Coordinates of C-alpha atoms in Angstrom, one line a residue:
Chain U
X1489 CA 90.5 27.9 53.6
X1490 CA 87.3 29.5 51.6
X1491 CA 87.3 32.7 50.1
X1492 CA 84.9 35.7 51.5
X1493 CA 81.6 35.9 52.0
X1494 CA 79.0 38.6 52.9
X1495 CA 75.4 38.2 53.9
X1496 CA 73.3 41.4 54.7
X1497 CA 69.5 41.4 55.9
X1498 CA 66.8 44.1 56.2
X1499 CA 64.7 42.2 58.9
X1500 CA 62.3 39.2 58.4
X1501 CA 57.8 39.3 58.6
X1502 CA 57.2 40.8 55.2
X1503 CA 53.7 41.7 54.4
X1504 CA 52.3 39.8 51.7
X1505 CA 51.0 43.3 50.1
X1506 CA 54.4 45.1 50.1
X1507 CA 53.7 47.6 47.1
X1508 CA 56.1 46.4 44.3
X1509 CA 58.6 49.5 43.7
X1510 CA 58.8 49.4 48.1
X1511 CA 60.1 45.6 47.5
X1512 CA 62.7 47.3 44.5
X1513 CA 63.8 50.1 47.3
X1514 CA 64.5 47.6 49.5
X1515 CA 66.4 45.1 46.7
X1516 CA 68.2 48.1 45.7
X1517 CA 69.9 49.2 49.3
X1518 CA 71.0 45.5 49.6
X1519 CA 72.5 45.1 46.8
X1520 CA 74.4 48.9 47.6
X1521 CA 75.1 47.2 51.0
X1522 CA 76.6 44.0 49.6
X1523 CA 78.6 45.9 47.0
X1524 CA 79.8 48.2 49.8
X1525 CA 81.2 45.1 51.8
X1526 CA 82.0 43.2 48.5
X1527 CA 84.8 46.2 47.5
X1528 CA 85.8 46.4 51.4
X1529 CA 86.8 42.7 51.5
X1530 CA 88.5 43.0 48.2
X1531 CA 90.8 45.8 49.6
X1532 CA 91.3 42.9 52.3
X1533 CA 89.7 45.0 55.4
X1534 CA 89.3 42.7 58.3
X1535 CA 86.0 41.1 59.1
X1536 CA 84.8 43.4 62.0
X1537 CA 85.7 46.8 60.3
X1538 CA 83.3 45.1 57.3
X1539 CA 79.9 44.8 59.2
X1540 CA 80.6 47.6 60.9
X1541 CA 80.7 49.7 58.0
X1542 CA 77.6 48.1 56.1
X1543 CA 75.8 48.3 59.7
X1544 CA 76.2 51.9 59.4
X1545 CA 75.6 52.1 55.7
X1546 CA 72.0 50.3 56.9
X1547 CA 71.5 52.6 59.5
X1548 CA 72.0 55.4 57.9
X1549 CA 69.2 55.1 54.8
X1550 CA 66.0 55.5 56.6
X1551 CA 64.4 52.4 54.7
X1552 CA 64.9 49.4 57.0
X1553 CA 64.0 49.7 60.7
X1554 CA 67.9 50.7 62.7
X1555 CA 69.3 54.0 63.0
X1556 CA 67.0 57.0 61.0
X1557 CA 63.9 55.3 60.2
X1558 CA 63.8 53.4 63.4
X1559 CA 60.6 51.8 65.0
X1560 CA 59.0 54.5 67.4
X1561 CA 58.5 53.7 71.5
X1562 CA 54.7 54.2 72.8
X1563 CA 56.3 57.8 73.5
X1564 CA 57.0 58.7 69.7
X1565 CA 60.5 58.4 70.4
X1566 CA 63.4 56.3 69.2
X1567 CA 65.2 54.1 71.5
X1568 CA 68.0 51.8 69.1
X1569 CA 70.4 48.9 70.0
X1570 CA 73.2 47.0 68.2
X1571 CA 75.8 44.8 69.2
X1572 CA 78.9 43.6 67.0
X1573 CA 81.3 40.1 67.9
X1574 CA 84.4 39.2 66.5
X1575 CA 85.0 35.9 66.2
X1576 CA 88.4 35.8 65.9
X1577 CA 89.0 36.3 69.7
X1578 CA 85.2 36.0 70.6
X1579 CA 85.2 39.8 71.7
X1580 CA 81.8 41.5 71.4
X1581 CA 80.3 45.3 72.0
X1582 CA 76.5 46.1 72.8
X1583 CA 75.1 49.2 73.2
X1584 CA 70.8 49.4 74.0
X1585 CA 68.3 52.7 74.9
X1586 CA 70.2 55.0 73.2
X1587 CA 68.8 57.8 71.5
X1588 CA 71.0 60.7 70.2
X1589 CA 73.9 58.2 68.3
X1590 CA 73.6 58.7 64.8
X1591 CA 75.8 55.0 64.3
X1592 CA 74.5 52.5 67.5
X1593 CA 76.5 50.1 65.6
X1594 CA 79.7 52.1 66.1
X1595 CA 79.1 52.7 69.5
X1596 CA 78.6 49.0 70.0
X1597 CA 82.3 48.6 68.2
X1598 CA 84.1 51.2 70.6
X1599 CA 82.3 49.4 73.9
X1600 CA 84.0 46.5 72.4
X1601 CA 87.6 48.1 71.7
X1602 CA 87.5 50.7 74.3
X1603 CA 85.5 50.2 77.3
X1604 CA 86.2 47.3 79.8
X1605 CA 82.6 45.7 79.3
X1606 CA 80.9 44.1 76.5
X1607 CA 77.6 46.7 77.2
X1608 CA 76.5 49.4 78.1
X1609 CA 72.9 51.0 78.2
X1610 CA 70.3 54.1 78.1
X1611 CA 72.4 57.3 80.0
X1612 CA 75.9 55.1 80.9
X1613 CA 75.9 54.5 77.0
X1614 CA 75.3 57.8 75.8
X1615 CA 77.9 59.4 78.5
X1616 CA 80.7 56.9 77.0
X1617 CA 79.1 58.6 73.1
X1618 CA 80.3 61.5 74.2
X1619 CA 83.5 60.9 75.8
X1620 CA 84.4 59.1 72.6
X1621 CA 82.8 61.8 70.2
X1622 CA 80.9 59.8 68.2
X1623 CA 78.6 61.5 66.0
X1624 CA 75.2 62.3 67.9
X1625 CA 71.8 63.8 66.6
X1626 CA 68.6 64.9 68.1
X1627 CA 65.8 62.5 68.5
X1628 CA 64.0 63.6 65.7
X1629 CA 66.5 62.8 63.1
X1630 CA 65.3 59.3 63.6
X1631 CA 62.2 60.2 63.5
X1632 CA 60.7 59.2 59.5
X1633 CA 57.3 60.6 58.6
X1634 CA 56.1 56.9 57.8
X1635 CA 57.1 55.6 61.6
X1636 CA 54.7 58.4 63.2
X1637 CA 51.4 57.4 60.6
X1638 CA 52.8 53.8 61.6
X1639 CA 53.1 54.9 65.4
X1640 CA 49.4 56.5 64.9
X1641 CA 48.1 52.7 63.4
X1642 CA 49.4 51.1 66.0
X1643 CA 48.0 53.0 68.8
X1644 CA 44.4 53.4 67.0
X1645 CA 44.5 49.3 66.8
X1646 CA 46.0 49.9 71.0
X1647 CA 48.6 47.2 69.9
X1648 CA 51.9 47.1 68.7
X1649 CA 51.5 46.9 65.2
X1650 CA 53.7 45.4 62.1
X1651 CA 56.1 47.4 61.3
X1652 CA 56.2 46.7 57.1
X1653 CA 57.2 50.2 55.8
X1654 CA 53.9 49.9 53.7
X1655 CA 51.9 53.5 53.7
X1656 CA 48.7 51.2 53.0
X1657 CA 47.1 50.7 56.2
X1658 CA 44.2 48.5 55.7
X1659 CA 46.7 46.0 53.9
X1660 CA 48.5 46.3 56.8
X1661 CA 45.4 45.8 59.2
X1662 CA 43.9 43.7 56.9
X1663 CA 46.9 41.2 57.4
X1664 CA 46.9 41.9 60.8
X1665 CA 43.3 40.7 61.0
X1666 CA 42.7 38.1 58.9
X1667 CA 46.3 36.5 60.3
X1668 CA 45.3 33.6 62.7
X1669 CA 48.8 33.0 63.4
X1670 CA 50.0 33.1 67.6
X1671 CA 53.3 34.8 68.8
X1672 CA 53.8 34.2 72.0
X1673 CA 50.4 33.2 73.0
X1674 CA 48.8 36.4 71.1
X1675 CA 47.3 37.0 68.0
X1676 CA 50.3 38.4 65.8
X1677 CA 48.7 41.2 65.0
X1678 CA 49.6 42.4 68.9
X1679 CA 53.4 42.2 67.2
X1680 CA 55.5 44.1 64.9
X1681 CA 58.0 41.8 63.8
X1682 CA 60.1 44.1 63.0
Chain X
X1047 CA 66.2 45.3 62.0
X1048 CA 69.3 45.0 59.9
X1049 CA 72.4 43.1 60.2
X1050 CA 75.3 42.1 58.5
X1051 CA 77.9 38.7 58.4
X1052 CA 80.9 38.2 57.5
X1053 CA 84.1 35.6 56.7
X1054 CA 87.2 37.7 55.4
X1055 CA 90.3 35.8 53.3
X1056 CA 91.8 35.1 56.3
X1057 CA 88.8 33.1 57.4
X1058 CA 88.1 35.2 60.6
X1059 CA 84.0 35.9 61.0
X1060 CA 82.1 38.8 62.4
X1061 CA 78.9 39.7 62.8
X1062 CA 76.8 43.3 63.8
X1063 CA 73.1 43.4 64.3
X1064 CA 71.0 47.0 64.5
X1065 CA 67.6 47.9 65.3
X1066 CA 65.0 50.4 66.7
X1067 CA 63.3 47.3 68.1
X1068 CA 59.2 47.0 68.1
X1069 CA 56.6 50.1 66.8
X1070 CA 54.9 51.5 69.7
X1071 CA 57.1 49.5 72.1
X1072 CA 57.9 50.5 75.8
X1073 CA 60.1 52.6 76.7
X1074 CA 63.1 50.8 78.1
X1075 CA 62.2 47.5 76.2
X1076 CA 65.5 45.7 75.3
X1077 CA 65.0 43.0 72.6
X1078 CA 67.7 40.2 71.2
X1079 CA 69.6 42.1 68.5
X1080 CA 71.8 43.4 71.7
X1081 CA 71.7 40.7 73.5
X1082 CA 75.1 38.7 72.2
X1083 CA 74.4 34.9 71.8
X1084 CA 70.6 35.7 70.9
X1085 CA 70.5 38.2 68.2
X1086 CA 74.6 37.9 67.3
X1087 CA 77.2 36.1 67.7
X1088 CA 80.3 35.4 66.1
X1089 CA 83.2 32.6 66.6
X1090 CA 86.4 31.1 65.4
X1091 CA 83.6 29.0 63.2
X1092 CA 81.0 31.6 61.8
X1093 CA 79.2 34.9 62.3
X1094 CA 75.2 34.9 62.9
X1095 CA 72.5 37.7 62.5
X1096 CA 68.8 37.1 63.5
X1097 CA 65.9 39.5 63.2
X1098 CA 62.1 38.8 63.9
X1099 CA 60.6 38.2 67.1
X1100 CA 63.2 39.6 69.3
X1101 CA 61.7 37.4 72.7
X1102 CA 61.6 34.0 70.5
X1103 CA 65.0 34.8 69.4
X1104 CA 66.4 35.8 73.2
X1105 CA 64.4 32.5 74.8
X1106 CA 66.1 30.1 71.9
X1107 CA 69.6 32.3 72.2
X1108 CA 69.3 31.4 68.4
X1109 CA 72.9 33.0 67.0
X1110 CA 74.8 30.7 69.4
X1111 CA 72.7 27.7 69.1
X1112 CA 73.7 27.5 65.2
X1113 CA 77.4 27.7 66.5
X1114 CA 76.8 25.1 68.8
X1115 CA 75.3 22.7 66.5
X1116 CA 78.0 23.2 64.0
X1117 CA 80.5 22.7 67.0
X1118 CA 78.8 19.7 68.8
X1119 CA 76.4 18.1 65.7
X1120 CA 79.1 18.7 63.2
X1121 CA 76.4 20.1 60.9
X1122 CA 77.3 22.0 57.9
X1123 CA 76.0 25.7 57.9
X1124 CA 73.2 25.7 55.9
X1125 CA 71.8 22.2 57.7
X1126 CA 72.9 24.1 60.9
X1127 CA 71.1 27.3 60.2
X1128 CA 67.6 25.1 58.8
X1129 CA 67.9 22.8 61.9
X1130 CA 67.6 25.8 64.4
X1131 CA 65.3 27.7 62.5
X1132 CA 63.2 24.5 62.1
X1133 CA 63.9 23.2 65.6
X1134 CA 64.5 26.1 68.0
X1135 CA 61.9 28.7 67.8
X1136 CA 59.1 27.0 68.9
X1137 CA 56.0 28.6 67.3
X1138 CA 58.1 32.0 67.4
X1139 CA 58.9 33.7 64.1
X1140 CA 62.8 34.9 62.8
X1141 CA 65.0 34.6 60.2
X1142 CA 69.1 35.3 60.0
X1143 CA 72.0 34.9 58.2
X1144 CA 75.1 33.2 58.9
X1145 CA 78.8 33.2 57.3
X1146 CA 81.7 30.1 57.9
X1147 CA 85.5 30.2 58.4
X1148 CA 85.0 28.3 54.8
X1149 CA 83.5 30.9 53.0
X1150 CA 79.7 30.0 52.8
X1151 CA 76.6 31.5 53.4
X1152 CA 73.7 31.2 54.5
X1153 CA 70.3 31.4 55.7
X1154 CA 66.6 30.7 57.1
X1155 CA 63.6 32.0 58.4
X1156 CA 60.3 30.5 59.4
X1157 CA 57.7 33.9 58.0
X1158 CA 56.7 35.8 55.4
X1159 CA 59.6 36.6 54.1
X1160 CA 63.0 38.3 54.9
X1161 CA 64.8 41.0 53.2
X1162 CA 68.6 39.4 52.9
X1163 CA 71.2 39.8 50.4
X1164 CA 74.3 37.4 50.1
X1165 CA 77.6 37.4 48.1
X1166 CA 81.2 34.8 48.0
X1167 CA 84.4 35.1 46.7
X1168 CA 83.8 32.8 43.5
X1169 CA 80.9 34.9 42.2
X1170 CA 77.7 33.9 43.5
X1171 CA 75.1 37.0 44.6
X1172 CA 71.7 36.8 45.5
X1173 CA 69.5 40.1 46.7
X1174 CA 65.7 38.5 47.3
X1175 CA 62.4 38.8 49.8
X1176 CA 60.4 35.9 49.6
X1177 CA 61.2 32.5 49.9

């Protein structure tokens, strides 16, 4: 038998042009997340209540795209969705669409422990929120002032746009244009990759 | 999208993925990180998190192929996780990370770059964003 181990990540696509104190930012809330985990694990908390709670941790600070500072729908809105497995028993929650749960990730862990399904989605989802209480907040909440200039980008370029974090725009479109690269058949450009 | 792995010391795994999915998506879109098998998945044998292009990720159900190699290939996790990312995505782009019942860590992506961080028991801790 090993020891522990944590891994934590903020998404993958980086732009090339990420402004240097956005890549310390994001370097910093990683290293908080694995210290987080790192001092859970040593006070021998199982496995499952450990990515929960840096989940949460990394939904919470509006720097990486999940919870407040999520990606915004063609609406301006925020729809989020996590799951969560244990492996130990392969049991697994999901949760997708919702929009008022300030932890999705936590919702995903109480479909897992105390619904009879593995997910549940859009209204179903946020009617079992409230039955279990979880901590709710208005749309907006999610809602960071960089996802609407982001939002605003994408819809000038009429394509769904990178989402990088990055306040620069032409970096960003000047990646977006000069990148030759396909996903899915189209010009990745059409993409955010989150 | 943001996600986190884990093996505790007693060598059970877990594994949680959350995201707000793509800017100026549709409404009602559902990507991978929900989807278990795709964007997570955890077993007796390890815990997987992907992130990046949610409909490469659901097509390849990358989380449980990296199980399934380990199971049926025998592969160690980090020639697991490299042979999916190299071998399953097509000309899609992803990345995740990926913990074992025997403490290690791991993992891979195929773009520019992926913001991880990973830690163990005997001291090792890396936070990085390029390759």
């Amino acid at each position: 038998m090993g020891g522990w181990a944590i891994a934590v990540h903020g998404g993958a696509g980086v732009d090339p042009n990420l402004p240097l104190e956005r890549q310390e930012e994001a370097k910093a809330l990683l290293t908080r997340c694995l210290n987080l985990g790192i001092s859970a694990l040593r006070s021998s908390l199982p496995a499952i209540d450990v990515v929960e709670l840096v989940v949460r941790e990394l939904e919470t600070d509006p720097l990486f795209n999940s919870g407040r500072g999520s990606a915004l729908t063609e609406k301006g809105t925020v729809e989020m969705e996590a799951s969560i497995m244990d492996g130990h028993g392969r049991r697994c929650g999901a949760v997708s669409g919702i929009t008022k749960v300030k932890n999705p990730v936590s919702l995903a862990r109480l479909v897992m422990d105390r619904s009879p399904h593995s997910y549940l989605a859009f209204s179903g989802a946020e009617e079992f929120a409230k039955q279990q209480g979880v901590e709710m907040a208005e749309n907006d909440y999610f809602i960071t002032e960089d996802n609407v200039g982001m939002l605003k980008l994408a819809k000038e370029a009429k394509a769904i746009l990178f989402d990088y974090r990055i306040p620069l725009a032409e970096s960003t479109c000047g990646a977006a244009a000069e990148s030759p690269i396909q996903m899915n058949g189209l010009p990745i450009s059409v993409y955010a990759p989150e | 999208t943001v996600g986190c792995v884990v093996v505790d010391t007693q060598g059970r795994c877990a594994a949680a993925t959350s995201t707000g999915g793509l800017m100026n998506k549709m409404t009602g879109r559902i990507g991978d990180s929900p989807i278990i098998g795709a964007g997570t998945y955890a077993s007796e044998l390890c815990g997987v998190s992907c992130t990046g292009e949610g409909e490469a990720i659901l097509r390849s159900t990358l989380a449980r192929d990296v199980a399934a190699v380990m199971e049926y290939k025998g592969l160690g996790l980090q020639e697991a996780v490299d042979f999916v990312v190299k071998k399953r995505l097509d000309e899609g782009q992803a990345g995740l990370i990926a913990v074992s019942n025997k403490g290690e860590v791991a993992y891979g992506f195929n773009c520019n770059g992926m913001f991880r961080g990973c830690a163990t028991e005997d001291g090792f801790m890396e936070v990085g964003i390029w390759e």
